[in-house]
XYZ file of N, CA and C in Angstrom:
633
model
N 0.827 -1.213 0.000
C 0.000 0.000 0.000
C 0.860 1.261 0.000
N 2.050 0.853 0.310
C 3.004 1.756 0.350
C 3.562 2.627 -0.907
N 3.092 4.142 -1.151
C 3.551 5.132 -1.984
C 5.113 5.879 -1.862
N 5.419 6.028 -2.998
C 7.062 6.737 -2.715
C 7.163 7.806 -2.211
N 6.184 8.600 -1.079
C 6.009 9.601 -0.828
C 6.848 10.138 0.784
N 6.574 11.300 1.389
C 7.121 11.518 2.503
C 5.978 11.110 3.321
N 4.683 11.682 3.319
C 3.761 10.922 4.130
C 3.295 9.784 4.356
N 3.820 9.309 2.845
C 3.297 7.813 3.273
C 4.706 7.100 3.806
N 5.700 7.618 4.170
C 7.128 6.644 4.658
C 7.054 7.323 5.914
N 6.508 8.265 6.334
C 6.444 8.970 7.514
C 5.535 9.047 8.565
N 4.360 9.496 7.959
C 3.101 9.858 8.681
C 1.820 8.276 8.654
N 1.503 7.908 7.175
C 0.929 7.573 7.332
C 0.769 5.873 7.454
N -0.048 5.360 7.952
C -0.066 3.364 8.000
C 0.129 2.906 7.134
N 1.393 1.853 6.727
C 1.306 1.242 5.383
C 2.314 -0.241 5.611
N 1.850 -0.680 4.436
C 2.899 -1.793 4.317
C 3.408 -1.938 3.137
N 4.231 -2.954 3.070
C 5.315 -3.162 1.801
C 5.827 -4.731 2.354
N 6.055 -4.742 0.771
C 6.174 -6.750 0.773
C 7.235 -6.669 -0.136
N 8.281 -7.572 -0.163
C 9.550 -7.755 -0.829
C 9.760 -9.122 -1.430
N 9.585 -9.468 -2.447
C 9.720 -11.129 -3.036
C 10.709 -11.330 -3.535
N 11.727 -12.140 -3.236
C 12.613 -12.955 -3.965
C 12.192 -14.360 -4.833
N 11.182 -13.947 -5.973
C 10.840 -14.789 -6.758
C 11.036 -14.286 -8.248
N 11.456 -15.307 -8.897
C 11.284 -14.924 -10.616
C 10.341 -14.782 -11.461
N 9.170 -15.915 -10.585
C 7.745 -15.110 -10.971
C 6.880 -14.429 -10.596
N 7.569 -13.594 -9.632
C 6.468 -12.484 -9.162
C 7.240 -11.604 -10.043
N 8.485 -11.570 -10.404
C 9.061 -10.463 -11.213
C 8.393 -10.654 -13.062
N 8.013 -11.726 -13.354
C 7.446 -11.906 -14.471
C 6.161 -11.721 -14.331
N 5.408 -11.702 -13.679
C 4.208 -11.195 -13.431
C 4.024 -9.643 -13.367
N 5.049 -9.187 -12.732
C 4.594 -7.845 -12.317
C 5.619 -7.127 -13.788
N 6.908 -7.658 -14.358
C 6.842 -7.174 -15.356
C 6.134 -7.055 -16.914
N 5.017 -8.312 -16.899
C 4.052 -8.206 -17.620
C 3.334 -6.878 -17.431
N 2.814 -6.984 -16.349
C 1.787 -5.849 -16.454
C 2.576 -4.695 -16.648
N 3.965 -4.221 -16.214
C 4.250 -3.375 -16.477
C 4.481 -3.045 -18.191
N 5.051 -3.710 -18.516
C 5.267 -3.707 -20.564
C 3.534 -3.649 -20.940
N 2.806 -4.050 -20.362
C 1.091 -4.046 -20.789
C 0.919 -2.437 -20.800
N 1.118 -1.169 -19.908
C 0.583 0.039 -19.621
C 2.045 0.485 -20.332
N 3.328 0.707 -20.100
C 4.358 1.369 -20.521
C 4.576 1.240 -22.105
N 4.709 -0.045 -22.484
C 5.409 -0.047 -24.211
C 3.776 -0.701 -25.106
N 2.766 -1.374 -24.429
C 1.203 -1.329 -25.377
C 0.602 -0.176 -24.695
N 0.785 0.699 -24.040
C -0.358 1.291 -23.697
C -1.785 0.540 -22.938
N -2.144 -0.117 -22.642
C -2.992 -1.087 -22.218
C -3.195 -0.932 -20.807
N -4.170 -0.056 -20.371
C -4.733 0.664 -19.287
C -5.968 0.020 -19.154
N -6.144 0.041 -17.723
C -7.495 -0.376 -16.689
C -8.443 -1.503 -17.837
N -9.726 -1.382 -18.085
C -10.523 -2.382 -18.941
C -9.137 -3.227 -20.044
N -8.459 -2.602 -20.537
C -8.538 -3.096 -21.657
C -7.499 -3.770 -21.730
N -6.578 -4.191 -20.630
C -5.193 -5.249 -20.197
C -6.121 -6.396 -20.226
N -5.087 -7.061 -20.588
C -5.196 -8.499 -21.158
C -5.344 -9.213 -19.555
N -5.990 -10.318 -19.654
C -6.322 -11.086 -18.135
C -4.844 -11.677 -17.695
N -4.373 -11.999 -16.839
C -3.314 -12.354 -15.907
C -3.291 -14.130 -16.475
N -2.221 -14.561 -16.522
C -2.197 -15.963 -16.604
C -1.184 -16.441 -15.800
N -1.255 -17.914 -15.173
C -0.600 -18.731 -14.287
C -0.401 -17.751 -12.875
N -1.043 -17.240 -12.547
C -0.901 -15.928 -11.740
C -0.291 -16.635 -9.957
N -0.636 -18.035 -10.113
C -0.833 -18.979 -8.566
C 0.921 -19.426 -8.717
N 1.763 -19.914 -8.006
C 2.512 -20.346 -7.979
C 3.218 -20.448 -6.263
N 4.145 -21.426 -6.359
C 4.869 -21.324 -4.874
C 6.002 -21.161 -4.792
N 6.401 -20.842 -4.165
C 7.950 -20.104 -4.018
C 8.224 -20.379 -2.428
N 9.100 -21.181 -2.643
C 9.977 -21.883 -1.069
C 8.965 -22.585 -0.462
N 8.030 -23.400 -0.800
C 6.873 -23.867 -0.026
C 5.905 -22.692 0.439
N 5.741 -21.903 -0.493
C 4.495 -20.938 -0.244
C 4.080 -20.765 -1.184
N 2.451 -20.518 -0.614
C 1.313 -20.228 -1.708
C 1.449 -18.892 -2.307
N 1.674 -18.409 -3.462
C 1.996 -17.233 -3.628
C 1.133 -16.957 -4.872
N 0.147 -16.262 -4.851
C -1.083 -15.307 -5.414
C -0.724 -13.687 -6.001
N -0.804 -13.487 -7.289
C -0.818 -11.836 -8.208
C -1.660 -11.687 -8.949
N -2.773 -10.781 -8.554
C -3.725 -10.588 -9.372
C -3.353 -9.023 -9.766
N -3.832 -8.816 -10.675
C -4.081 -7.269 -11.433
C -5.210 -6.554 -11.614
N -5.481 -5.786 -11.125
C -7.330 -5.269 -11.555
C -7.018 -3.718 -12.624
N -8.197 -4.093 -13.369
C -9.713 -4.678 -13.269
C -9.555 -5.484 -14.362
N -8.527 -6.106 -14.668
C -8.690 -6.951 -15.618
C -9.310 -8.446 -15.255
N -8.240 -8.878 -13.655
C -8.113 -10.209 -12.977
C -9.690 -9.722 -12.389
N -9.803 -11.377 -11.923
C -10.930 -10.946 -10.848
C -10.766 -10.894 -9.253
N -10.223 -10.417 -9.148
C -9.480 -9.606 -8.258
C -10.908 -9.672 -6.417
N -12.104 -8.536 -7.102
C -13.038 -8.658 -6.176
C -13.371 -10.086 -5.824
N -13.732 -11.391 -6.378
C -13.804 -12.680 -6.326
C -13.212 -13.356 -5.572
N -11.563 -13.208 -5.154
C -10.657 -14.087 -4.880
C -10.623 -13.125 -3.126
N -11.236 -12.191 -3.124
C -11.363 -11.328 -2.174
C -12.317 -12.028 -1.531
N -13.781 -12.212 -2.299
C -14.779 -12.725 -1.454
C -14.490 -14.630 -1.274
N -13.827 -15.144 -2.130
C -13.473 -16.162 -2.320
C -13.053 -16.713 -0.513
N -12.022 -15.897 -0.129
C -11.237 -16.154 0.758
C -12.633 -15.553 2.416
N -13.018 -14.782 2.256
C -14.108 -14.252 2.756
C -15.083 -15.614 3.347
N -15.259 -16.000 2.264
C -16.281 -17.008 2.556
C -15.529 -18.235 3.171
N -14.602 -18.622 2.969
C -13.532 -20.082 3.198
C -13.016 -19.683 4.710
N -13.008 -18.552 5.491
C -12.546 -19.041 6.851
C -13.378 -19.848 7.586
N -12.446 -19.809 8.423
C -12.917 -21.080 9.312
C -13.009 -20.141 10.967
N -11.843 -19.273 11.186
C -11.581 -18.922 12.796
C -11.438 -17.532 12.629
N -10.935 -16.507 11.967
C -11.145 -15.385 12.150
C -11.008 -13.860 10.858
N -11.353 -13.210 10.761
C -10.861 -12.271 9.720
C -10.715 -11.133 10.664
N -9.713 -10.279 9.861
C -9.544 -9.177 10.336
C -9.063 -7.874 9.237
N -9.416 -6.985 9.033
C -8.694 -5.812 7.867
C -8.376 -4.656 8.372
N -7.759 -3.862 7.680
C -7.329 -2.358 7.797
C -7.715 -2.195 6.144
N -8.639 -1.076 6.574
C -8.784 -0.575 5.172
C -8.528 1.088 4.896
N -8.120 1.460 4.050
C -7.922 2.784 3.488
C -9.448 3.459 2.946
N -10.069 2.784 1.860
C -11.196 2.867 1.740
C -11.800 1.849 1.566
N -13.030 1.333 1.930
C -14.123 0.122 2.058
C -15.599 0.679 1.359
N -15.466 0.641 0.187
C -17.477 1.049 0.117
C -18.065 -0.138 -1.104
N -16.962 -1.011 -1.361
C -17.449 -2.221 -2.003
C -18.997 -3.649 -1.154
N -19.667 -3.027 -1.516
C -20.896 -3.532 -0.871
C -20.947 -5.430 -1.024
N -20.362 -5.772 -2.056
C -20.251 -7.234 -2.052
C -19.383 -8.259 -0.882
N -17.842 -6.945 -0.882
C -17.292 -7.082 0.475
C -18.052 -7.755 1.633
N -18.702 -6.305 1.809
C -19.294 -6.429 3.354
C -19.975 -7.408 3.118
N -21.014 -7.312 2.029
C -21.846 -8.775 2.417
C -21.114 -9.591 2.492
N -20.500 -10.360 1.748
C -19.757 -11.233 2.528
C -19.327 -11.493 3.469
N -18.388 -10.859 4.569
C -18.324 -10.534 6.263
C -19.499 -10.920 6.672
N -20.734 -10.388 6.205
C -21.793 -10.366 7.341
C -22.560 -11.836 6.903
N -22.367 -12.172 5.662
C -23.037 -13.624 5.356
C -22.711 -14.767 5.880
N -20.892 -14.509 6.289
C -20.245 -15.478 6.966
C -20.168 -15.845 8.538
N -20.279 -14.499 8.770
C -20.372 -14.849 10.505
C -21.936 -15.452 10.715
N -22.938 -15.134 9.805
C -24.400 -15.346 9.766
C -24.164 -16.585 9.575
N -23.550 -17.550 8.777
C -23.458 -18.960 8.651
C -22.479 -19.462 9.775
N -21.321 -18.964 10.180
C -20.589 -19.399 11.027
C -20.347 -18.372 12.518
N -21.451 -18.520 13.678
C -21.046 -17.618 14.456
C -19.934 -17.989 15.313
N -19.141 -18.779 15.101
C -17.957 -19.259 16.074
C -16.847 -18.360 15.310
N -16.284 -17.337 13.901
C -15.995 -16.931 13.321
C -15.836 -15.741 14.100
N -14.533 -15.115 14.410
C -14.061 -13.639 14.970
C -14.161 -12.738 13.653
N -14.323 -11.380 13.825
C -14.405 -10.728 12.754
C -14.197 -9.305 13.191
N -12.741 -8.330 12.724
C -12.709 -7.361 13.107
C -11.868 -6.290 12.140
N -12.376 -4.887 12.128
C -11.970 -4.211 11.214
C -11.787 -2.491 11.275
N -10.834 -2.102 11.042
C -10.381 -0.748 11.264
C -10.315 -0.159 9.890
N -11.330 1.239 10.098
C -11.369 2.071 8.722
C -10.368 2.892 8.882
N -10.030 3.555 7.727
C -9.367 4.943 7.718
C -10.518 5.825 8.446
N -10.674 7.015 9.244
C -11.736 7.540 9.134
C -11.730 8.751 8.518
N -11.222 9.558 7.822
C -11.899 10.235 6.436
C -12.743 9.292 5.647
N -14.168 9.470 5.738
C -15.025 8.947 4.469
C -15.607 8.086 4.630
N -15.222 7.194 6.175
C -16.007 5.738 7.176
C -17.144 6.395 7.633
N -17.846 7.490 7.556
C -18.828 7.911 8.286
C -20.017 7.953 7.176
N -19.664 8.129 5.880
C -20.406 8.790 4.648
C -21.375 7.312 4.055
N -22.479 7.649 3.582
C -23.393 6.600 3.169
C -22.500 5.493 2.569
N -21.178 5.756 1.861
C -20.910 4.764 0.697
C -20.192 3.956 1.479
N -19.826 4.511 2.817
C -18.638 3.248 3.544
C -19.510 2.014 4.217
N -18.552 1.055 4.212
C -19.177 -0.692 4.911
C -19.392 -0.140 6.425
N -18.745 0.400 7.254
C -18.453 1.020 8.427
C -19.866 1.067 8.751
N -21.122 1.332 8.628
C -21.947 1.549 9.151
C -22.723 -0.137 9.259
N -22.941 -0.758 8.154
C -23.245 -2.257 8.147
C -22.666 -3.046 8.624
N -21.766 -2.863 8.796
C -20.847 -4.269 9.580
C -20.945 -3.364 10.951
N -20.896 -2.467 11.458
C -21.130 -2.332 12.645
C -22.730 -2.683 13.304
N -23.893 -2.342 12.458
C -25.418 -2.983 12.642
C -25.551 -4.186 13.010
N -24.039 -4.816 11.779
C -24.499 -6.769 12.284
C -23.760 -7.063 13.333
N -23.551 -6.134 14.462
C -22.559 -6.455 15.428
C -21.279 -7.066 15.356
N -20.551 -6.414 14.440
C -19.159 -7.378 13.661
C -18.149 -6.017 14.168
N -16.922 -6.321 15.584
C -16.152 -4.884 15.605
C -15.403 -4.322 15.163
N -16.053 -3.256 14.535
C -15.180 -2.302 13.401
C -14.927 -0.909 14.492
N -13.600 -0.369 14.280
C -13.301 0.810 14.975
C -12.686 1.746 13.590
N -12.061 2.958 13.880
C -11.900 4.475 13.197
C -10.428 4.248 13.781
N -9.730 4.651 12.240
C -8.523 4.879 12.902
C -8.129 5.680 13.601
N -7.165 5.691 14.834
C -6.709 6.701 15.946
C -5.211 7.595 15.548
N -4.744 7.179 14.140
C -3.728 8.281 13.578
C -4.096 9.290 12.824
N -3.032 10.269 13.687
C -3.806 11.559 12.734
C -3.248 12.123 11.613
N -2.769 10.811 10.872
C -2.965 11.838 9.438
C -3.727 10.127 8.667
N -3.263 9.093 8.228
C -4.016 8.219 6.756
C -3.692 6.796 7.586
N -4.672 6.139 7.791
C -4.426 4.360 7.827
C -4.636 4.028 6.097
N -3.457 3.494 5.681
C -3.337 3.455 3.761
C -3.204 1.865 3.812
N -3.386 1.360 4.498
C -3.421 -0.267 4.560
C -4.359 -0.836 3.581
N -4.475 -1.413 3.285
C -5.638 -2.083 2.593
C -5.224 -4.053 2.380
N -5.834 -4.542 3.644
C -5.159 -5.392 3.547
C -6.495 -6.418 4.504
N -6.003 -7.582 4.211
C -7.060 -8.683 5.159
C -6.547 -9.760 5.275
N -7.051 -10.547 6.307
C -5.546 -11.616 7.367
C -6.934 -12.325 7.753
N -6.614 -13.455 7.144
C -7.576 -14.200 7.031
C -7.334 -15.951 7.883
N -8.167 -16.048 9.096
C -7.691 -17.395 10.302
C -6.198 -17.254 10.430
N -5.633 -16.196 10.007
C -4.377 -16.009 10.786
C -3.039 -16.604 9.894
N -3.519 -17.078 9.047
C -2.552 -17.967 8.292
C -2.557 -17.052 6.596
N -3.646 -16.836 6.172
C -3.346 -15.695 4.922
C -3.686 -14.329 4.678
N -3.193 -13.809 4.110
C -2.309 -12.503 4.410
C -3.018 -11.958 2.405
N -3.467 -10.951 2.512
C -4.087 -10.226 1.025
C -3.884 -8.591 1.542
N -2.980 -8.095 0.252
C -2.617 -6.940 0.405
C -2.036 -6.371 -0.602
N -1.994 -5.451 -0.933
C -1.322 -5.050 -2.542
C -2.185 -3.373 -2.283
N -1.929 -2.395 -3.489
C -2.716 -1.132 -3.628
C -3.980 -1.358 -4.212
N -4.873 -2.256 -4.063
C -6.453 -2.401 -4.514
C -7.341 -1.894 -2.748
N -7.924 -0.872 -3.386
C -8.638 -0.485 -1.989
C -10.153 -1.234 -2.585
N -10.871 -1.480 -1.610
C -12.403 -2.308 -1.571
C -13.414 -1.560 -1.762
N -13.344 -1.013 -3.449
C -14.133 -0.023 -3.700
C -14.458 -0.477 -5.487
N -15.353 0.460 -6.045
C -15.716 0.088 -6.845
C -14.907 0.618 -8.062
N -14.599 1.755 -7.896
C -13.172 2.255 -8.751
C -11.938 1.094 -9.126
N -11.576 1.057 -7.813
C -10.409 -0.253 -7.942
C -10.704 -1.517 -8.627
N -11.924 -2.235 -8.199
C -12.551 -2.879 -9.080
C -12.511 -3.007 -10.433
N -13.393 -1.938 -11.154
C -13.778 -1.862 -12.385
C -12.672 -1.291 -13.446
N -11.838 0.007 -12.798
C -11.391 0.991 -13.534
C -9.742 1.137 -13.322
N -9.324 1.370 -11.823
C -8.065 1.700 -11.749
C -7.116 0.323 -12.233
N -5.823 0.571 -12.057
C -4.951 -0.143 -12.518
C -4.062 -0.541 -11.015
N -4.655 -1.679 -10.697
C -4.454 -1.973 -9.118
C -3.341 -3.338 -8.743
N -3.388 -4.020 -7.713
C -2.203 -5.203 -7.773
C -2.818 -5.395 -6.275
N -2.552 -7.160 -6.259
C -3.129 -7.672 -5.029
C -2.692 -9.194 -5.145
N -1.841 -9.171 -3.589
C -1.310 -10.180 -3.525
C -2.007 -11.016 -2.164
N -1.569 -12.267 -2.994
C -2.146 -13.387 -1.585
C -1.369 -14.106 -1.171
N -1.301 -14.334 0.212
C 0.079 -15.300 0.231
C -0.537 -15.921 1.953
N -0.292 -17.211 1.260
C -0.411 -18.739 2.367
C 0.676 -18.651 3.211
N 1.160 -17.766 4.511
C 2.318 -17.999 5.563
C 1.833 -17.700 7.119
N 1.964 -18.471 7.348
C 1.320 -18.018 8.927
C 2.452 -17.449 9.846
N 3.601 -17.035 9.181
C 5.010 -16.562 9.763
C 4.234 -14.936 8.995
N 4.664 -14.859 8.366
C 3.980 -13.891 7.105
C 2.503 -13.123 8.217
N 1.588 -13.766 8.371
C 0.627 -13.396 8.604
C 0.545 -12.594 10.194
N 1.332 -13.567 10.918
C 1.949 -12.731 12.369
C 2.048 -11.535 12.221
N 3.053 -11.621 11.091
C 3.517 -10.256 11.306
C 2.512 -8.912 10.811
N 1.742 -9.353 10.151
C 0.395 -8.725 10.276
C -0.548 -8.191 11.326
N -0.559 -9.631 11.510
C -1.448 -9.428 12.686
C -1.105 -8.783 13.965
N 0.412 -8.905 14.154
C 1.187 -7.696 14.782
C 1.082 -5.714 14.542
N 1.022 -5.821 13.562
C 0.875 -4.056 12.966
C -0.760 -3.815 13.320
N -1.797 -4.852 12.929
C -3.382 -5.041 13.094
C -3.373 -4.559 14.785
N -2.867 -5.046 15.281
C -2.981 -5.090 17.318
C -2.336 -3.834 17.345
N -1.553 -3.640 16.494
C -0.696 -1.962 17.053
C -1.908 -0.941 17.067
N -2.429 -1.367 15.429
C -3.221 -0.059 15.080
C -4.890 0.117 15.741
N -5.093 -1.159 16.385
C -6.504 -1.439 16.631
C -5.852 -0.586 18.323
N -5.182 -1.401 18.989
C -5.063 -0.349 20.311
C -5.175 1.146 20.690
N -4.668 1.930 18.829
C -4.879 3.342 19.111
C -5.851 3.217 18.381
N -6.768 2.778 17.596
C -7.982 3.473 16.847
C -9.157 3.429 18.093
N -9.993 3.631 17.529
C -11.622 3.899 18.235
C -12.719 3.562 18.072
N -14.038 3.229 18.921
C -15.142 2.820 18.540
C -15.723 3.481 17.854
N -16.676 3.696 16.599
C -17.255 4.834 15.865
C -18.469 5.384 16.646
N -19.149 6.636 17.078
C -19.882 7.199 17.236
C -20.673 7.575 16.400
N -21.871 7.167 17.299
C -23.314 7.954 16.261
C -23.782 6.682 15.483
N -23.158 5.747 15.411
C -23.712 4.914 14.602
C -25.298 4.746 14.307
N -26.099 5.277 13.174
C -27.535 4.962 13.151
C -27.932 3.730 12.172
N -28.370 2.528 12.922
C -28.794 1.481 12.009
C -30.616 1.723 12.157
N -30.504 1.048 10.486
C -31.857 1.051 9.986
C -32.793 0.389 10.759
């Protein structure tokens, strides 16, 4: 989620992932020769192929949006826990998302489920922030004061989805996004480590009005 910027290396929440693989570098230099030397922007990039592979005994996942199906492998994983989810999101107003969260704990209430917005824009009709808080699922507001830029979800603790695709409908359909999945429960700690940092300073949302 991490930008080459001063705020985002400084101020604001982010992460960054480093692969020593030859096909994450062929993957990600596809797409790059797709937008730089064809021109081949958002709709009109060619779909992702062999995108799954493992590297050192890990599951290792590159999707591209909006070409890949990207939202799918999102709800895909959504629906397949078993013990807990958890996210940091930058922006959330992808409505298929949430349903999902709320369809799953509805089928599985033994299922933990917890989630921290950015709060610029978690308050406004289009954010999940208000529905997943109705179905009693705990979502808090981030407590830094300048950007939570995470966009990421840690799924029973063992997989780890994160890349610059925020859970919106832009990213989806239009922008030119990247989202990785990866099977490590070493990997995922360390997630779930930065998740406990940022959930201790964020906050419960106020005002919440359900329908």
């Amino acid at each position: 989620s991490w930008n080459a910027t001063i705020n985002d290396t400084y101020r604001n929440n982010n992460n960054a992932l480093s692969l020593r693989s030859r096909r994450a570098v062929e993957l990600y230099q596809a797409e790059f020769n797709e937008m730089f030397v064809n021109g081949a922007f958002g709709p009109s990039s060619p779909v992702s192929v062999n995108n799954s592979f493992t590297q050192d005994g890990i599951l290792v996942e590159i999707y591209f949006a909006p070409e890949d199906e990207v939202l799918a492998r999102i709800i895909k994983a959504i629906a397949k826990s078993r013990r807990s989810i958890r996210f940091m999101a930058f922006s959330f107003t992808q409505d298929s998302i949430g349903d999902a969260i709320v369809a799953r704990l509805a089928a599985n209430r033994s299922i933990t489920a917890r989630g921290i917005f950015e709060n610029t824009g978690s308050e406004t009709r289009f954010s999940e922030m208000t529905k997943l808080s109705c179905a009693n699922i705990a979502v808090r507001q981030d407590g830094n004061p300048f950007v939570l830029h995470h966009k990421v979800f840690i799924i029973d603790g063992s997989l780890v989805i994160s890349g610059s695709f925020n859970f919106s409908a832009n990213a989806t359909n239009s922008n030119d996004e990247n989202l990785i999945v990866i099977q490590d429960q070493a990997l995922a700690e360390e997630y779930i480590r930065e998740f406990d940092r940022r959930w201790a300073e964020a906050r419960e949302p106020q005002d919440v009005v359900c329908s």
